[in-house]
Amino acid sequence: MITPSEPGRWSLEAGDYSIAQLRLPAPHLFIQEASVYLFSAGDEHLLVDAGPYQDPSWPSLVEQLAERGVRPADIGTVLLTHAHADHYGSSQRLQATGARVLLHRLDLAFYQGRHGDKAAYRERVFAWLGTQGVPLDERRSWVEAPTKWGSGPELRPDRLLDGGEELSIGPLRLRVEWTPGHTPGHLIAWEPRHNVVLLGDHVLPTASPNIGIDQDFPGNPLPAYLDSLRRLGSIP
């Protein structure tokens, strides 16, 4: 059964494997924290999401892994739910110690559109905001604001997913499902043996996730998001 490991954190000990929530301080985020999830089976370990790149998130991740007898070098696979920096930020650090990083192929395109050529992306944003009726001065101030663009390590996944895959960690079988909406390639992870679903930003506890229109992915993402919710509802 799922049990609180301390206030605000939970873990599941299933005999031959375990799942633990690691909550990372992230004062640069409006929610002030980020969570990653550690799956362990013997000496095999998988993380769902990597947490932010900025301190103190990374030192906290290393410390909480150590509390469970795990080093960053012991992580074999990192499954990213989506390509937002608070979820992928530390993935390159884990790759440097040997982990494989998995991401949906649409979210790699989503990431590359923003970070491959930032100047070209700003130009596209500027033009697109004009088509949405944003006044010229507001468009200019928005695209010139340095806080909009940030910096950090490059996202370079080792394997691209489509959804529907099954990942194995010892006896554990983790099913990956595509749930577009928050991003085009958002993924959730379902552990059917104990019916644990890790939702990324597909469903949030106290707020609605942002389902935003995007100049690089034309069309309305809301129908796909609602369809994702209906499919999620079919999980027992």
mmCIF file of C-alpha atoms in Angstrom:
data_model
loop_
_atom_site.group_PDB
_atom_site.id
_atom_site.type_symbol
_atom_site.label_atom_id
_atom_site.label_comp_id
_atom_site.label_asym_id
_atom_site.label_seq_id
_atom_site.Cartn_x
_atom_site.Cartn_y
_atom_site.Cartn_z
ATOM 1 C CA MET A 1 0.000 0.000 0.000
ATOM 2 C CA ILE A 2 0.995 3.641 -0.394
ATOM 3 C CA THR A 3 2.190 5.115 2.876
ATOM 4 C CA PRO A 4 3.406 8.582 3.828
ATOM 5 C CA SER A 5 7.176 8.503 4.260
ATOM 6 C CA GLU A 6 7.064 11.934 5.904
ATOM 7 C CA PRO A 7 4.583 14.823 5.759
ATOM 8 C CA GLY A 8 3.885 15.595 2.137
ATOM 9 C CA ARG A 9 5.787 12.624 0.672
ATOM 10 C CA TRP A 10 4.679 9.069 -0.008
ATOM 11 C CA SER A 11 6.237 5.755 -0.931
ATOM 12 C CA LEU A 12 5.086 2.297 -1.933
ATOM 13 C CA GLU A 13 6.999 -0.784 -0.810
ATOM 14 C CA ALA A 14 5.903 -3.828 -2.801
ATOM 15 C CA GLY A 15 8.474 -6.396 -1.642
ATOM 16 C CA ASP A 16 10.289 -6.833 -4.941
ATOM 17 C CA TYR A 17 10.210 -3.175 -5.906
ATOM 18 C CA SER A 18 9.404 0.273 -4.519
ATOM 19 C CA ILE A 19 8.175 3.659 -5.692
ATOM 20 C CA ALA A 20 9.068 6.850 -3.838
ATOM 21 C CA GLN A 21 8.087 10.463 -4.329
ATOM 22 C CA LEU A 22 10.995 12.903 -4.021
ATOM 23 C CA ARG A 23 9.848 16.490 -3.517
ATOM 24 C CA LEU A 24 12.422 19.061 -4.568
ATOM 25 C CA PRO A 25 12.549 22.699 -3.431
ATOM 26 C CA ALA A 26 12.238 25.016 -6.432
ATOM 27 C CA PRO A 27 11.929 28.620 -5.219
ATOM 28 C CA HIS A 28 12.154 29.923 -8.803
ATOM 29 C CA LEU A 29 8.800 28.271 -9.597
ATOM 30 C CA PHE A 30 5.485 29.799 -8.580
ATOM 31 C CA ILE A 31 4.546 26.500 -6.894
ATOM 32 C CA GLN A 32 7.893 26.500 -5.020
ATOM 33 C CA GLU A 33 8.626 22.794 -5.584
ATOM 34 C CA ALA A 34 8.814 19.962 -8.090
ATOM 35 C CA SER A 35 8.374 16.215 -7.668
ATOM 36 C CA VAL A 36 10.184 13.295 -9.250
ATOM 37 C CA TYR A 37 9.427 9.612 -8.685
ATOM 38 C CA LEU A 38 11.971 6.868 -8.065
ATOM 39 C CA PHE A 39 11.189 3.287 -9.124
ATOM 40 C CA SER A 40 13.602 0.724 -7.684
ATOM 41 C CA ALA A 41 13.855 -3.042 -8.164
ATOM 42 C CA GLY A 42 17.023 -4.504 -6.713
ATOM 43 C CA ASP A 43 19.894 -2.579 -8.262
ATOM 44 C CA GLU A 44 17.772 -1.199 -11.136
ATOM 45 C CA HIS A 45 16.410 2.328 -10.831
ATOM 46 C CA LEU A 46 14.213 4.559 -12.990
ATOM 47 C CA LEU A 47 13.181 8.177 -12.445
ATOM 48 C CA VAL A 48 9.988 9.711 -13.758
ATOM 49 C CA ASP A 49 11.091 13.297 -14.475
ATOM 50 C CA ALA A 50 14.417 14.797 -13.471
ATOM 51 C CA GLY A 51 13.483 17.998 -11.661
ATOM 52 C CA PRO A 52 14.813 21.507 -12.283
ATOM 53 C CA TYR A 53 18.415 22.305 -13.087
ATOM 54 C CA GLN A 54 18.701 25.188 -10.614
ATOM 55 C CA ASP A 55 19.913 24.853 -7.044
ATOM 56 C CA PRO A 56 18.662 23.848 -4.547
ATOM 57 C CA SER A 57 16.690 21.286 -6.581
ATOM 58 C CA TRP A 58 19.648 19.207 -7.775
ATOM 59 C CA PRO A 59 21.428 18.941 -4.374
ATOM 60 C CA SER A 60 18.088 17.976 -2.830
ATOM 61 C CA LEU A 61 17.585 15.252 -5.441
ATOM 62 C CA VAL A 62 21.062 13.827 -4.762
ATOM 63 C CA GLU A 63 20.416 13.917 -1.003
ATOM 64 C CA GLN A 64 17.011 12.231 -1.231
ATOM 65 C CA LEU A 65 18.370 9.535 -3.539
ATOM 66 C CA ALA A 66 21.155 8.890 -1.020
ATOM 67 C CA GLU A 67 18.547 8.456 1.733
ATOM 68 C CA ARG A 68 17.353 5.447 -0.267
ATOM 69 C CA GLY A 69 20.848 4.144 -0.961
ATOM 70 C CA VAL A 70 20.871 5.344 -4.566
ATOM 71 C CA ARG A 71 23.484 7.459 -6.359
ATOM 72 C CA PRO A 72 22.810 9.453 -9.553
ATOM 73 C CA ALA A 73 25.075 6.954 -11.337
ATOM 74 C CA ASP A 74 22.675 4.148 -10.327
ATOM 75 C CA ILE A 75 19.786 5.655 -12.337
ATOM 76 C CA GLY A 76 19.493 3.669 -15.561
ATOM 77 C CA THR A 77 16.481 5.403 -17.155
ATOM 78 C CA VAL A 78 14.791 8.801 -16.878
ATOM 79 C CA LEU A 79 11.271 8.986 -18.302
ATOM 80 C CA LEU A 80 10.323 12.611 -18.927
ATOM 81 C CA THR A 81 6.627 13.392 -18.822
ATOM 82 C CA HIS A 82 7.165 16.494 -20.945
ATOM 83 C CA ALA A 83 9.632 19.104 -22.155
ATOM 84 C CA HIS A 84 9.210 21.852 -19.568
ATOM 85 C CA ALA A 85 12.365 22.830 -17.712
ATOM 86 C CA ASP A 86 11.073 21.971 -14.224
ATOM 87 C CA HIS A 87 10.657 18.391 -15.461
ATOM 88 C CA TYR A 88 13.680 17.873 -17.746
ATOM 89 C CA GLY A 89 16.174 20.347 -16.221
ATOM 90 C CA SER A 90 18.522 17.878 -14.506
ATOM 91 C CA SER A 91 18.237 15.162 -17.156
ATOM 92 C CA GLN A 92 21.592 16.005 -18.734
ATOM 93 C CA ARG A 93 23.306 15.642 -15.344
ATOM 94 C CA LEU A 94 21.833 12.148 -15.067
ATOM 95 C CA GLN A 95 22.857 11.334 -18.632
ATOM 96 C CA ALA A 96 26.419 12.287 -17.705
ATOM 97 C CA THR A 97 26.408 9.501 -15.115
ATOM 98 C CA GLY A 98 24.958 6.908 -17.496
ATOM 99 C CA ALA A 99 21.164 7.276 -17.570
ATOM 100 C CA ARG A 100 19.079 6.991 -20.747
ATOM 101 C CA VAL A 101 16.532 9.788 -21.189
ATOM 102 C CA LEU A 102 13.156 9.027 -22.792
ATOM 103 C CA LEU A 103 10.773 11.654 -24.215
ATOM 104 C CA HIS A 104 7.811 11.743 -26.596
ATOM 105 C CA ARG A 105 8.925 12.704 -30.103
ATOM 106 C CA LEU A 106 6.418 15.584 -30.331
ATOM 107 C CA ASP A 107 7.880 17.167 -27.220
ATOM 108 C CA LEU A 108 11.364 17.055 -28.709
ATOM 109 C CA ALA A 109 10.002 19.111 -31.629
ATOM 110 C CA PHE A 110 8.202 21.341 -29.094
ATOM 111 C CA TYR A 111 11.505 21.925 -27.261
ATOM 112 C CA GLN A 112 13.601 22.421 -30.393
ATOM 113 C CA GLY A 113 11.200 25.009 -31.758
ATOM 114 C CA ARG A 114 11.887 27.190 -28.722
ATOM 115 C CA HIS A 115 15.530 26.505 -27.999
ATOM 116 C CA GLY A 116 17.106 25.516 -31.301
ATOM 117 C CA ASP A 117 17.136 29.053 -32.710
ATOM 118 C CA LYS A 118 15.860 31.425 -30.064
ATOM 119 C CA ALA A 119 16.066 34.498 -32.292
ATOM 120 C CA ALA A 120 13.902 32.824 -34.938
ATOM 121 C CA TYR A 121 11.485 31.671 -32.255
ATOM 122 C CA ARG A 122 11.124 35.216 -30.919
ATOM 123 C CA GLU A 123 10.376 36.431 -34.432
ATOM 124 C CA ARG A 124 7.679 33.791 -34.837
ATOM 125 C CA VAL A 125 6.189 34.687 -31.456
ATOM 126 C CA PHE A 126 6.232 38.392 -32.322
ATOM 127 C CA ALA A 127 4.437 37.816 -35.617
ATOM 128 C CA TRP A 128 1.970 35.347 -34.136
ATOM 129 C CA LEU A 129 1.025 37.638 -31.249
ATOM 130 C CA GLY A 130 0.141 40.228 -33.890
ATOM 131 C CA THR A 131 -2.304 37.803 -35.507
ATOM 132 C CA GLN A 132 -3.912 37.391 -32.069
ATOM 133 C CA GLY A 133 -4.497 41.145 -31.718
ATOM 134 C CA VAL A 134 -1.733 41.958 -29.208
ATOM 135 C CA PRO A 135 -0.695 45.641 -29.529
ATOM 136 C CA LEU A 136 2.745 46.347 -30.968
ATOM 137 C CA ASP A 137 4.308 47.739 -27.755
ATOM 138 C CA GLU A 138 3.104 44.790 -25.715
ATOM 139 C CA ARG A 139 4.408 42.334 -28.297
ATOM 140 C CA ARG A 140 7.801 44.021 -28.268
ATOM 141 C CA SER A 141 8.095 44.115 -24.466
ATOM 142 C CA TRP A 142 7.028 40.480 -24.234
ATOM 143 C CA VAL A 143 9.568 39.053 -26.684
ATOM 144 C CA GLU A 144 12.379 41.265 -25.351
ATOM 145 C CA ALA A 145 11.895 40.249 -21.695
ATOM 146 C CA PRO A 146 14.922 38.084 -20.783
ATOM 147 C CA THR A 147 12.967 36.228 -18.095
ATOM 148 C CA LYS A 148 10.752 34.732 -20.810
ATOM 149 C CA TRP A 149 13.547 32.692 -22.315
ATOM 150 C CA GLY A 150 15.834 31.552 -19.516
ATOM 151 C CA SER A 151 18.826 29.278 -19.948
ATOM 152 C CA GLY A 152 19.869 25.819 -18.917
ATOM 153 C CA PRO A 153 21.257 22.553 -20.205
ATOM 154 C CA GLU A 154 20.268 21.201 -23.581
ATOM 155 C CA LEU A 155 17.597 18.531 -23.759
ATOM 156 C CA ARG A 156 18.964 15.555 -25.708
ATOM 157 C CA PRO A 157 16.804 12.441 -25.258
ATOM 158 C CA ASP A 158 18.340 9.052 -26.003
ATOM 159 C CA ARG A 159 15.061 7.459 -27.092
ATOM 160 C CA LEU A 160 11.887 8.962 -28.520
ATOM 161 C CA LEU A 161 8.498 7.511 -27.575
ATOM 162 C CA ASP A 162 5.058 7.508 -29.185
ATOM 163 C CA GLY A 163 2.985 6.334 -26.205
ATOM 164 C CA GLY A 164 1.870 2.778 -25.627
ATOM 165 C CA GLU A 165 5.327 1.532 -24.681
ATOM 166 C CA GLU A 166 6.025 -0.677 -21.672
ATOM 167 C CA LEU A 167 9.184 -0.157 -19.617
ATOM 168 C CA SER A 168 10.646 -2.942 -17.484
ATOM 169 C CA ILE A 169 12.574 -2.490 -14.252
ATOM 170 C CA GLY A 170 13.092 -5.902 -12.696
ATOM 171 C CA PRO A 171 9.572 -7.327 -12.144
ATOM 172 C CA LEU A 172 8.013 -3.887 -12.591
ATOM 173 C CA ARG A 173 6.095 -3.084 -15.754
ATOM 174 C CA LEU A 174 5.503 0.601 -16.318
ATOM 175 C CA ARG A 175 3.092 1.543 -19.096
ATOM 176 C CA VAL A 176 3.570 4.844 -20.898
ATOM 177 C CA GLU A 177 0.514 6.634 -22.304
ATOM 178 C CA TRP A 178 0.380 9.699 -24.567
ATOM 179 C CA THR A 179 -1.786 12.468 -23.092
ATOM 180 C CA PRO A 180 -1.469 15.594 -25.268
ATOM 181 C CA GLY A 181 -2.773 18.904 -24.015
ATOM 182 C CA HIS A 182 -0.382 20.565 -21.594
ATOM 183 C CA THR A 183 2.284 19.935 -24.234
ATOM 184 C CA PRO A 184 1.900 18.155 -27.589
ATOM 185 C CA GLY A 185 3.813 15.090 -26.393
ATOM 186 C CA HIS A 186 2.879 14.911 -22.719
ATOM 187 C CA LEU A 187 3.169 11.406 -21.219
ATOM 188 C CA ILE A 188 1.839 9.712 -18.110
ATOM 189 C CA ALA A 189 3.212 6.559 -16.460
ATOM 190 C CA TRP A 190 0.907 3.819 -15.173
ATOM 191 C CA GLU A 191 2.034 1.013 -12.882
ATOM 192 C CA PRO A 192 -0.915 -1.418 -13.218
ATOM 193 C CA ARG A 193 0.062 -3.904 -10.491
ATOM 194 C CA HIS A 194 -0.742 -1.415 -7.731
ATOM 195 C CA ASN A 195 -2.670 0.947 -10.020
ATOM 196 C CA VAL A 196 -0.422 3.953 -9.466
ATOM 197 C CA VAL A 197 -0.601 6.635 -12.152
ATOM 198 C CA LEU A 198 2.002 9.403 -12.331
ATOM 199 C CA LEU A 199 0.427 12.317 -14.162
ATOM 200 C CA GLY A 200 3.171 14.870 -14.746
ATOM 201 C CA ASP A 201 1.250 18.093 -15.378
ATOM 202 C CA HIS A 202 -1.729 16.380 -17.045
ATOM 203 C CA VAL A 203 -3.815 16.709 -13.864
ATOM 204 C CA LEU A 204 -2.783 18.901 -10.923
ATOM 205 C CA PRO A 205 -4.001 18.753 -7.309
ATOM 206 C CA THR A 206 -5.044 22.361 -6.786
ATOM 207 C CA ALA A 207 -5.108 24.040 -10.209
ATOM 208 C CA SER A 208 -5.908 23.463 -13.853
ATOM 209 C CA PRO A 209 -2.839 22.850 -16.032
ATOM 210 C CA ASN A 210 -2.190 25.397 -18.731
ATOM 211 C CA ILE A 211 -3.617 24.238 -22.068
ATOM 212 C CA GLY A 212 -2.285 26.973 -24.317
ATOM 213 C CA ILE A 213 -2.479 27.724 -28.032
ATOM 214 C CA ASP A 214 0.910 27.769 -29.733
ATOM 215 C CA GLN A 215 2.252 29.311 -32.898
ATOM 216 C CA ASP A 216 4.344 26.217 -33.720
ATOM 217 C CA PHE A 217 1.489 23.741 -33.190
ATOM 218 C CA PRO A 218 -1.514 25.309 -34.897
ATOM 219 C CA GLY A 219 -5.021 24.403 -33.898
ATOM 220 C CA ASN A 220 -6.886 24.096 -30.646
ATOM 221 C CA PRO A 221 -5.234 21.719 -28.127
ATOM 222 C CA LEU A 222 -8.278 21.587 -25.841
ATOM 223 C CA PRO A 223 -10.160 18.768 -27.655
ATOM 224 C CA ALA A 224 -7.044 16.572 -27.515
ATOM 225 C CA TYR A 225 -6.647 17.354 -23.816
ATOM 226 C CA LEU A 226 -10.272 16.478 -23.053
ATOM 227 C CA ASP A 227 -9.885 13.251 -25.029
ATOM 228 C CA SER A 228 -6.743 12.499 -22.973
ATOM 229 C CA LEU A 229 -8.782 12.955 -19.791
ATOM 230 C CA ARG A 230 -11.459 10.584 -21.052
ATOM 231 C CA ARG A 231 -8.855 7.935 -21.875
ATOM 232 C CA LEU A 232 -7.285 8.423 -18.450
ATOM 233 C CA GLY A 233 -10.713 7.819 -16.954
ATOM 234 C CA SER A 234 -10.752 4.368 -18.535
ATOM 235 C CA ILE A 235 -7.873 3.216 -16.312
ATOM 236 C CA PRO A 236 -9.513 1.172 -13.505
#
